[in-house]
PDB file of C-alpha atoms and ligand atoms in Angstrom:
ATOM      1  CA  UNK A   1      73.001 156.102 -97.416  1.00 86.00           C
ATOM      2  CA  UNK A   2      71.422 154.008 -94.585  1.00 86.00           C
ATOM      3  CA  UNK A   3      67.861 153.389 -95.229  1.00 88.00           C
ATOM      4  CA  UNK A   4      66.986 152.969 -91.568  1.00 86.00           C
ATOM      5  CA  UNK A   5      69.260 155.831 -90.363  1.00 89.00           C
ATOM      6  CA  UNK A   6      70.314 158.366 -93.149  1.00 90.00           C
ATOM      7  CA  UNK A   7      72.356 160.402 -90.556  1.00 91.00           C
ATOM      8  CA  UNK A   8      74.751 157.396 -89.892  1.00 92.00           C
ATOM      9  CA  UNK A   9      78.129 157.331 -91.681  1.00 91.00           C
ATOM     10  CA  UNK A  10      79.588 154.690 -93.848  1.00 91.00           C
ATOM     11  CA  UNK A  11      82.985 153.865 -92.188  1.00 88.00           C
ATOM     12  CA  UNK A  12      85.955 151.473 -92.496  1.00 85.00           C
ATOM     13  CA  UNK A  13      87.857 153.242 -89.635  1.00 74.00           C
ATOM     14  CA  UNK A  14      88.397 150.087 -87.627  1.00 70.00           C
ATOM     15  CA  UNK A  15      90.189 148.401 -90.516  1.00 74.00           C
ATOM     16  CA  UNK A  16      87.900 145.524 -91.088  1.00 79.00           C
ATOM     17  CA  UNK A  17      84.330 145.369 -92.830  1.00 86.00           C
ATOM     18  CA  UNK A  18      82.764 148.739 -93.461  1.00 89.00           C
ATOM     19  CA  UNK A  19      79.382 149.559 -91.955  1.00 89.00           C
ATOM     20  CA  UNK A  20      77.128 152.387 -90.954  1.00 91.00           C
ATOM     21  CA  UNK A  21      78.009 153.857 -87.593  1.00 92.00           C
ATOM     22  CA  UNK A  22      78.250 156.767 -85.085  1.00 93.00           C
ATOM     23  CA  UNK A  23      81.366 157.542 -82.919  1.00 92.00           C
ATOM     24  CA  UNK A  24      81.201 157.980 -79.166  1.00 94.00           C
ATOM     25  CA  UNK A  25      83.861 160.548 -77.745  1.00 95.00           C
ATOM     26  CA  UNK A  26      84.837 160.700 -74.245  1.00 95.00           C
ATOM     27  CA  UNK A  27      86.416 163.386 -72.125  1.00 96.00           C
ATOM     28  CA  UNK A  28      88.195 161.345 -69.244  1.00 96.00           C
ATOM     29  CA  UNK A  29      89.743 162.302 -66.087  1.00 94.00           C
ATOM     30  CA  UNK A  30      92.574 159.875 -66.442  1.00 92.00           C
ATOM     31  CA  UNK A  31      93.549 159.938 -62.634  1.00 89.00           C
ATOM     32  CA  UNK A  32      90.385 158.024 -61.801  1.00 89.00           C
ATOM     33  CA  UNK A  33      89.220 156.851 -65.222  1.00 92.00           C
ATOM     34  CA  UNK A  34      86.005 158.725 -64.844  1.00 94.00           C
ATOM     35  CA  UNK A  35      84.074 159.960 -67.882  1.00 96.00           C
ATOM     36  CA  UNK A  36      83.391 163.602 -67.629  1.00 95.00           C
ATOM     37  CA  UNK A  37      81.587 164.240 -70.786  1.00 96.00           C
ATOM     38  CA  UNK A  38      80.310 162.318 -73.810  1.00 96.00           C
ATOM     39  CA  UNK A  39      79.641 163.444 -77.245  1.00 96.00           C
ATOM     40  CA  UNK A  40      78.082 161.401 -80.188  1.00 95.00           C
ATOM     41  CA  UNK A  41      79.396 162.262 -83.755  1.00 93.00           C
ATOM     42  CA  UNK A  42      79.418 160.873 -87.264  1.00 90.00           C
ATOM     43  CA  UNK A  43      82.242 158.504 -87.777  1.00 86.00           C
ATOM     44  CA  UNK A  44      84.914 160.907 -89.055  1.00 86.00           C
ATOM     45  CA  UNK A  45      87.899 162.379 -87.655  1.00 84.00           C
ATOM     46  CA  UNK A  46      87.018 166.203 -88.032  1.00 87.00           C
ATOM     47  CA  UNK A  47      83.804 165.645 -86.263  1.00 90.00           C
ATOM     48  CA  UNK A  48      85.763 163.912 -83.318  1.00 89.00           C
ATOM     49  CA  UNK A  49      88.180 166.911 -83.054  1.00 92.00           C
ATOM     50  CA  UNK A  50      85.181 169.140 -82.999  1.00 94.00           C
ATOM     51  CA  UNK A  51      83.643 166.882 -80.185  1.00 95.00           C
ATOM     52  CA  UNK A  52      86.889 167.180 -78.094  1.00 94.00           C
ATOM     53  CA  UNK A  53      86.760 170.972 -78.250  1.00 95.00           C
ATOM     54  CA  UNK A  54      82.970 170.986 -77.443  1.00 96.00           C
ATOM     55  CA  UNK A  55      83.416 168.793 -74.404  1.00 96.00           C
ATOM     56  CA  UNK A  56      86.424 170.783 -72.973  1.00 95.00           C
ATOM     57  CA  UNK A  57      84.326 174.050 -73.339  1.00 95.00           C
ATOM     58  CA  UNK A  58      81.241 172.393 -71.912  1.00 95.00           C
ATOM     59  CA  UNK A  59      82.982 170.850 -68.814  1.00 94.00           C
ATOM     60  CA  UNK A  60      84.509 174.199 -68.126  1.00 93.00           C
ATOM     61  CA  UNK A  61      81.089 175.856 -68.401  1.00 94.00           C
ATOM     62  CA  UNK A  62      79.137 173.277 -66.425  1.00 93.00           C
ATOM     63  CA  UNK A  63      81.453 171.951 -64.023  1.00 91.00           C
ATOM     64  CA  UNK A  64      84.165 174.589 -63.818  1.00 93.00           C
ATOM     65  CA  UNK A  65      86.625 171.961 -64.716  1.00 90.00           C
ATOM     66  CA  UNK A  66      89.676 173.416 -66.499  1.00 89.00           C
ATOM     67  CA  UNK A  67      92.187 170.652 -67.575  1.00 90.00           C
ATOM     68  CA  UNK A  68      95.905 171.557 -67.319  1.00 92.00           C
ATOM     69  CA  UNK A  69      96.751 168.979 -70.036  1.00 95.00           C
ATOM     70  CA  UNK A  70      94.972 167.056 -72.701  1.00 95.00           C
ATOM     71  CA  UNK A  71      96.039 163.668 -73.558  1.00 95.00           C
ATOM     72  CA  UNK A  72      95.319 162.357 -77.234  1.00 92.00           C
ATOM     73  CA  UNK A  73      96.407 160.363 -80.174  1.00 90.00           C
ATOM     74  CA  UNK A  74      97.598 161.910 -83.355  1.00 88.00           C
ATOM     75  CA  UNK A  75      93.961 162.163 -84.587  1.00 87.00           C
ATOM     76  CA  UNK A  76      93.793 165.298 -82.345  1.00 90.00           C
ATOM     77  CA  UNK A  77      97.479 166.332 -83.510  1.00 90.00           C
ATOM     78  CA  UNK A  78      96.616 168.735 -86.137  1.00 91.00           C
ATOM     79  CA  UNK A  79      98.474 172.219 -86.075  1.00 92.00           C
ATOM     80  CA  UNK A  80      95.053 173.871 -85.674  1.00 93.00           C
ATOM     81  CA  UNK A  81      94.053 171.832 -82.792  1.00 95.00           C
ATOM     82  CA  UNK A  82      97.448 172.405 -80.935  1.00 96.00           C
ATOM     83  CA  UNK A  83      96.994 176.030 -81.391  1.00 96.00           C
ATOM     84  CA  UNK A  84      93.553 175.978 -79.957  1.00 96.00           C
ATOM     85  CA  UNK A  85      94.759 174.073 -76.835  1.00 96.00           C
ATOM     86  CA  UNK A  86      97.840 176.196 -76.302  1.00 96.00           C
ATOM     87  CA  UNK A  87      97.110 179.824 -77.563  1.00 95.00           C
ATOM     88  CA  UNK A  88      93.293 179.864 -76.683  1.00 95.00           C
ATOM     89  CA  UNK A  89      93.059 177.693 -73.563  1.00 94.00           C
ATOM     90  CA  UNK A  90      96.585 177.373 -71.980  1.00 95.00           C
ATOM     91  CA  UNK A  91      96.254 173.497 -71.995  1.00 96.00           C
ATOM     92  CA  UNK A  92      99.496 171.491 -72.321  1.00 96.00           C
ATOM     93  CA  UNK A  93      99.231 169.304 -75.380  1.00 96.00           C
ATOM     94  CA  UNK A  94     100.084 165.769 -74.341  1.00 96.00           C
ATOM     95  CA  UNK A  95      99.033 164.850 -77.894  1.00 95.00           C
ATOM     96  CA  UNK A  96     100.804 163.034 -80.636  1.00 92.00           C
ATOM     97  CA  UNK A  97     101.685 165.408 -83.390  1.00 93.00           C
ATOM     98  CA  UNK A  98     100.312 164.621 -86.938  1.00 88.00           C
ATOM     99  CA  UNK A  99     103.278 165.602 -89.097  1.00 86.00           C
ATOM    100  CA  UNK A 100     103.634 164.782 -92.741  1.00 86.00           C
ATOM    101  CA  UNK A 101     106.642 167.082 -93.429  1.00 87.00           C
ATOM    102  CA  UNK A 102     109.220 164.274 -93.604  1.00 90.00           C
ATOM    103  CA  UNK A 103     110.449 163.706 -97.183  1.00 91.00           C
ATOM    104  CA  UNK A 104     111.191 160.297 -98.516  1.00 91.00           C
ATOM    105  CA  UNK A 105     112.848 161.218-101.725  1.00 91.00           C
ATOM    106  CA  UNK A 106     116.138 161.807-100.024  1.00 91.00           C
ATOM    107  CA  UNK A 107     116.113 165.496 -99.986  1.00 94.00           C
ATOM    108  CA  UNK A 108     116.196 167.655 -96.741  1.00 95.00           C
ATOM    109  CA  UNK A 109     112.860 167.547 -94.573  1.00 95.00           C
ATOM    110  CA  UNK A 110     111.659 170.448 -92.641  1.00 93.00           C
ATOM    111  CA  UNK A 111     113.331 169.019 -89.430  1.00 91.00           C
ATOM    112  CA  UNK A 112     116.676 169.471 -91.132  1.00 95.00           C
ATOM    113  CA  UNK A 113     116.240 173.314 -90.925  1.00 96.00           C
ATOM    114  CA  UNK A 114     116.744 174.959 -87.614  1.00 96.00           C
ATOM    115  CA  UNK A 115     114.035 177.450 -86.556  1.00 95.00           C
ATOM    116  CA  UNK A 116     115.108 180.654 -84.834  1.00 94.00           C
ATOM    117  CA  UNK A 117     112.283 181.948 -82.880  1.00 91.00           C
ATOM    118  CA  UNK A 118     113.765 185.270 -82.094  1.00 93.00           C
ATOM    119  CA  UNK A 119     114.128 186.189 -85.833  1.00 93.00           C
ATOM    120  CA  UNK A 120     111.411 184.124 -87.083  1.00 94.00           C
ATOM    121  CA  UNK A 121     113.719 182.549 -89.673  1.00 96.00           C
ATOM    122  CA  UNK A 122     114.901 179.036 -90.652  1.00 96.00           C
ATOM    123  CA  UNK A 123     118.663 178.203 -90.902  1.00 97.00           C
ATOM    124  CA  UNK A 124     119.330 175.554 -93.526  1.00 96.00           C
ATOM    125  CA  UNK A 125     121.933 172.797 -93.529  1.00 96.00           C
ATOM    126  CA  UNK A 126     124.031 174.966 -95.671  1.00 95.00           C
ATOM    127  CA  UNK A 127     124.032 177.653 -92.831  1.00 95.00           C
ATOM    128  CA  UNK A 128     121.989 180.207 -94.990  1.00 96.00           C
ATOM    129  CA  UNK A 129     118.928 182.016 -93.820  1.00 96.00           C
ATOM    130  CA  UNK A 130     115.245 181.525 -94.897  1.00 97.00           C
ATOM    131  CA  UNK A 131     113.074 184.269 -94.331  1.00 96.00           C
ATOM    132  CA  UNK A 132     109.395 185.010 -94.621  1.00 95.00           C
ATOM    133  CA  UNK A 133     107.467 188.017 -95.826  1.00 94.00           C
ATOM    134  CA  UNK A 134     104.690 187.323 -93.105  1.00 92.00           C
ATOM    135  CA  UNK A 135     101.996 186.782 -95.886  1.00 92.00           C
ATOM    136  CA  UNK A 136      99.699 183.843 -95.104  1.00 93.00           C
ATOM    137  CA  UNK A 137      98.963 181.144 -97.764  1.00 91.00           C
ATOM    138  CA  UNK A 138      95.655 180.395 -98.880  1.00 82.00           C
ATOM    139  CA  UNK A 139      94.767 178.227 -95.813  1.00 85.00           C
ATOM    140  CA  UNK A 140      95.245 181.270 -93.710  1.00 89.00           C
ATOM    141  CA  UNK A 141      97.540 179.459 -91.345  1.00 92.00           C
ATOM    142  CA  UNK A 142     100.845 179.107 -93.138  1.00 94.00           C
ATOM    143  CA  UNK A 143     103.733 181.217 -93.618  1.00 95.00           C
ATOM    144  CA  UNK A 144     106.472 180.395 -96.365  1.00 96.00           C
ATOM    145  CA  UNK A 145     110.085 180.791 -95.452  1.00 97.00           C
ATOM    146  CA  UNK A 146     112.241 181.193 -98.609  1.00 96.00           C
ATOM    147  CA  UNK A 147     116.033 180.792 -99.072  1.00 96.00           C
ATOM    148  CA  UNK A 148     117.807 183.520-101.461  1.00 96.00           C
ATOM    149  CA  UNK A 149     118.204 182.206-104.994  1.00 95.00           C
ATOM    150  CA  UNK A 150     121.608 183.487-104.966  1.00 95.00           C
ATOM    151  CA  UNK A 151     122.513 181.352-101.882  1.00 95.00           C
ATOM    152  CA  UNK A 152     120.884 178.268-103.440  1.00 96.00           C
ATOM    153  CA  UNK A 153     122.462 178.665-106.881  1.00 95.00           C
ATOM    154  CA  UNK A 154     126.019 178.571-105.252  1.00 93.00           C
ATOM    155  CA  UNK A 155     125.249 175.910-102.780  1.00 95.00           C
ATOM    156  CA  UNK A 156     126.817 172.386-102.978  1.00 95.00           C
ATOM    157  CA  UNK A 157     123.931 170.874-101.121  1.00 95.00           C
ATOM    158  CA  UNK A 158     121.419 172.001-103.750  1.00 95.00           C
ATOM    159  CA  UNK A 159     120.778 168.566-105.341  1.00 95.00           C
ATOM    160  CA  UNK A 160     119.980 167.284-101.789  1.00 95.00           C
ATOM    161  CA  UNK A 161     117.800 170.392-101.080  1.00 96.00           C
ATOM    162  CA  UNK A 162     115.876 171.614-103.787  1.00 94.00           C
ATOM    163  CA  UNK A 163     116.972 169.934-107.139  1.00 94.00           C
ATOM    164  CA  UNK A 164     113.851 171.112-108.948  1.00 91.00           C
ATOM    165  CA  UNK A 165     113.322 174.573-107.668  1.00 92.00           C
ATOM    166  CA  UNK A 166     115.222 177.790-107.922  1.00 94.00           C
ATOM    167  CA  UNK A 167     115.378 178.066-104.024  1.00 95.00           C
ATOM    168  CA  UNK A 168     114.196 176.171-101.108  1.00 96.00           C
ATOM    169  CA  UNK A 169     110.767 176.939 -99.410  1.00 96.00           C
ATOM    170  CA  UNK A 170     109.830 175.726 -95.997  1.00 96.00           C
ATOM    171  CA  UNK A 171     106.226 176.311 -94.901  1.00 95.00           C
ATOM    172  CA  UNK A 172     105.543 176.785 -91.328  1.00 95.00           C
ATOM    173  CA  UNK A 173     102.081 176.685 -89.520  1.00 94.00           C
ATOM    174  CA  UNK A 174     101.292 179.680 -87.374  1.00 95.00           C
ATOM    175  CA  UNK A 175     100.626 177.088 -84.820  1.00 95.00           C
ATOM    176  CA  UNK A 176     103.869 175.365 -85.052  1.00 94.00           C
ATOM    177  CA  UNK A 177     105.034 176.823 -81.747  1.00 94.00           C
ATOM    178  CA  UNK A 178     102.334 174.897 -79.970  1.00 96.00           C
ATOM    179  CA  UNK A 179     103.393 171.618 -81.957  1.00 94.00           C
ATOM    180  CA  UNK A 180     107.030 172.078 -80.950  1.00 94.00           C
ATOM    181  CA  UNK A 181     105.772 172.273 -77.212  1.00 96.00           C
ATOM    182  CA  UNK A 182     103.839 168.988 -77.884  1.00 96.00           C
ATOM    183  CA  UNK A 183     107.088 167.517 -79.429  1.00 95.00           C
ATOM    184  CA  UNK A 184     108.975 168.496 -76.494  1.00 95.00           C
ATOM    185  CA  UNK A 185     106.612 167.131 -74.044  1.00 96.00           C
ATOM    186  CA  UNK A 186     106.510 163.893 -75.870  1.00 95.00           C
ATOM    187  CA  UNK A 187     110.223 163.560 -75.291  1.00 95.00           C
ATOM    188  CA  UNK A 188     110.026 164.318 -71.598  1.00 96.00           C
ATOM    189  CA  UNK A 189     109.264 162.066 -68.567  1.00 96.00           C
ATOM    190  CA  UNK A 190     105.822 163.623 -68.315  1.00 94.00           C
ATOM    191  CA  UNK A 191     105.086 162.737 -72.006  1.00 94.00           C
ATOM    192  CA  UNK A 192     105.801 159.088 -71.422  1.00 94.00           C
ATOM    193  CA  UNK A 193     103.691 159.010 -68.328  1.00 95.00           C
ATOM    194  CA  UNK A 194     100.975 160.453 -70.400  1.00 94.00           C
ATOM    195  CA  UNK A 195     101.304 157.826 -73.095  1.00 93.00           C
ATOM    196  CA  UNK A 196     100.950 155.120 -70.225  1.00 93.00           C
ATOM    197  CA  UNK A 197      97.776 156.899 -68.899  1.00 93.00           C
ATOM    198  CA  UNK A 198      96.257 156.883 -72.238  1.00 92.00           C
ATOM    199  CA  UNK A 199      95.775 153.312 -71.894  1.00 93.00           C
ATOM    200  CA  UNK A 200      93.222 154.009 -69.248  1.00 91.00           C
ATOM    201  CA  UNK A 201      91.130 155.609 -72.087  1.00 92.00           C
ATOM    202  CA  UNK A 202      91.541 152.863 -74.427  1.00 92.00           C
ATOM    203  CA  UNK A 203      90.270 150.422 -71.786  1.00 93.00           C
ATOM    204  CA  UNK A 204      87.035 152.485 -71.407  1.00 95.00           C
ATOM    205  CA  UNK A 205      86.363 151.834 -75.075  1.00 93.00           C
ATOM    206  CA  UNK A 206      87.364 148.123 -74.996  1.00 93.00           C
ATOM    207  CA  UNK A 207      85.106 147.782 -71.997  1.00 93.00           C
ATOM    208  CA  UNK A 208      82.174 149.555 -73.835  1.00 92.00           C
ATOM    209  CA  UNK A 209      82.453 146.932 -76.863  1.00 89.00           C
ATOM    210  CA  UNK A 210      83.673 143.797 -74.929  1.00 90.00           C
ATOM    211  CA  UNK A 211      81.670 143.954 -71.601  1.00 90.00           C
ATOM    212  CA  UNK A 212      78.743 146.167 -72.287  1.00 91.00           C
ATOM    213  CA  UNK A 213      78.511 144.726 -75.805  1.00 89.00           C
ATOM    214  CA  UNK A 214      77.657 148.336 -77.396  1.00 90.00           C
ATOM    215  CA  UNK A 215      78.456 147.207 -80.882  1.00 85.00           C
ATOM    216  CA  UNK A 216      74.978 147.905 -82.278  1.00 88.00           C
ATOM    217  CA  UNK A 217      72.738 150.737 -81.410  1.00 91.00           C
ATOM    218  CA  UNK A 218      68.996 150.170 -80.869  1.00 91.00           C
ATOM    219  CA  UNK A 219      67.877 153.734 -81.263  1.00 93.00           C
ATOM    220  CA  UNK A 220      67.970 155.670 -84.552  1.00 92.00           C
ATOM    221  CA  UNK A 221      69.386 159.197 -85.443  1.00 93.00           C
ATOM    222  CA  UNK A 222      72.157 161.257 -83.781  1.00 94.00           C
ATOM    223  CA  UNK A 223      69.853 161.811 -80.694  1.00 95.00           C
ATOM    224  CA  UNK A 224      69.294 158.100 -80.248  1.00 95.00           C
ATOM    225  CA  UNK A 225      73.163 157.489 -80.496  1.00 95.00           C
ATOM    226  CA  UNK A 226      73.588 160.370 -78.058  1.00 96.00           C
ATOM    227  CA  UNK A 227      71.333 158.755 -75.644  1.00 97.00           C
ATOM    228  CA  UNK A 228      72.562 155.285 -75.926  1.00 96.00           C
ATOM    229  CA  UNK A 229      76.228 156.654 -75.459  1.00 96.00           C
ATOM    230  CA  UNK A 230      75.514 158.814 -72.550  1.00 97.00           C
ATOM    231  CA  UNK A 231      73.757 155.849 -70.691  1.00 96.00           C
ATOM    232  CA  UNK A 232      76.607 153.453 -71.477  1.00 96.00           C
ATOM    233  CA  UNK A 233      79.103 156.121 -70.116  1.00 97.00           C
ATOM    234  CA  UNK A 234      76.936 156.477 -66.966  1.00 97.00           C
ATOM    235  CA  UNK A 235      77.076 152.710 -66.510  1.00 96.00           C
ATOM    236  CA  UNK A 236      80.688 152.734 -66.765  1.00 96.00           C
ATOM    237  CA  UNK A 237      81.093 155.727 -64.366  1.00 96.00           C
ATOM    238  CA  UNK A 238      78.822 153.978 -61.776  1.00 95.00           C
ATOM    239  CA  UNK A 239      80.801 150.723 -62.083  1.00 92.00           C
ATOM    240  CA  UNK A 240      84.065 152.717 -61.661  1.00 92.00           C
ATOM    241  CA  UNK A 241      82.715 154.685 -58.778  1.00 92.00           C
ATOM    242  CA  UNK A 242      81.572 151.609 -56.950  1.00 90.00           C
ATOM    243  CA  UNK A 243      85.168 150.598 -56.842  1.00 88.00           C
ATOM    244  CA  UNK A 244      86.593 153.956 -55.912  1.00 85.00           C
ATOM    245  CA  UNK A 245      84.113 154.908 -53.121  1.00 80.00           C
ATOM    246  CA  UNK A 246      84.833 152.788 -50.043  1.00 75.00           C
ATOM    247  CA  UNK A 247      81.677 150.897 -48.827  1.00 66.00           C
ATOM    248  CA  UNK A 248      82.023 152.428 -45.425  1.00 62.00           C
ATOM    249  CA  UNK A 249      81.521 155.933 -46.710  1.00 63.00           C
ATOM    250  CA  UNK A 250      78.098 154.779 -48.330  1.00 60.00           C
ATOM    251  CA  UNK A 251      76.592 153.637 -45.173  1.00 64.00           C
ATOM    252  CA  UNK A 252      73.956 156.145 -43.527  1.00 66.00           C
ATOM    253  CA  UNK A 253      75.270 157.901 -40.500  1.00 61.00           C
TER     254      UNK A 253
HETATM  255  S1  LIG B   1     120.167 174.722-101.501  1.00 55.10           S
HETATM  256 FE1  LIG B   1     119.763 176.639-100.450  1.00 55.10          FE
HETATM  257  S2  LIG B   1     118.510 176.150 -98.749  1.00 55.10           S
HETATM  258 FE2  LIG B   1     119.289 174.387 -99.489  1.00 55.10          FE
HETATM  259  S3  LIG B   1     121.008 173.971 -98.080  1.00 55.10           S
HETATM  260 FE3  LIG B   1     121.838 175.163-100.053  1.00 55.10          FE
HETATM  261  S4  LIG B   1     121.645 177.324 -99.480  1.00 55.10           S
HETATM  262 FE4  LIG B   1     120.468 176.052 -97.734  1.00 55.10          FE
END
């Protein structure tokens, strides 16, 4: 625990030497690279995802700003976050999907099974159907699709599919539809445009560190971090707006 700021979090997130830190999170209008909202959090991913949700809801409440799409890296790519964006807010997820379902032991991965939305079943590489009872697993957000033991016992592909199980099971998040939408967007022209636009967000953080030199906080505690991050974002916005607004329009009438 930091003796000077017990709320700061020990982190090695940047890949180098570990240190005590807070994170600054921006909600950015990518068209103009204007920061719409700022949220200070502890330096852990879960807090940053919560901050993203908080900023979206706050800008809706305060500015009546409702984004049609959200751009983000795989840190925001959990199934739950995609479900929140698509099902609860109708926001297009231009977010890299965080997916660990690929297998590396040579057996079939989930992507080798074809999902049939109409019947809510998977079709396996052997052409058989995997069904679900509809009961959620302990996490409250995952359904298990299971192949028939009789089909798997007779299948020539069993050694490549479920060599150590009686039959193959394929878990599917209840938010997987939203993640499929994100995968589809990522393959599209809009998806590659969004990945290019994300550089504008990264530039803001690079500017924060290299030009404004905000690599050390002067104030202590979460409120100190929030105040410093908000002031820094304000300075970045003013600098950007000075470039965006033509000088002529600033002259008194
Ligand atoms: S082992 Fe079962 S689930 Fe796997 S391909 Fe064969 S029938 Fe399909």
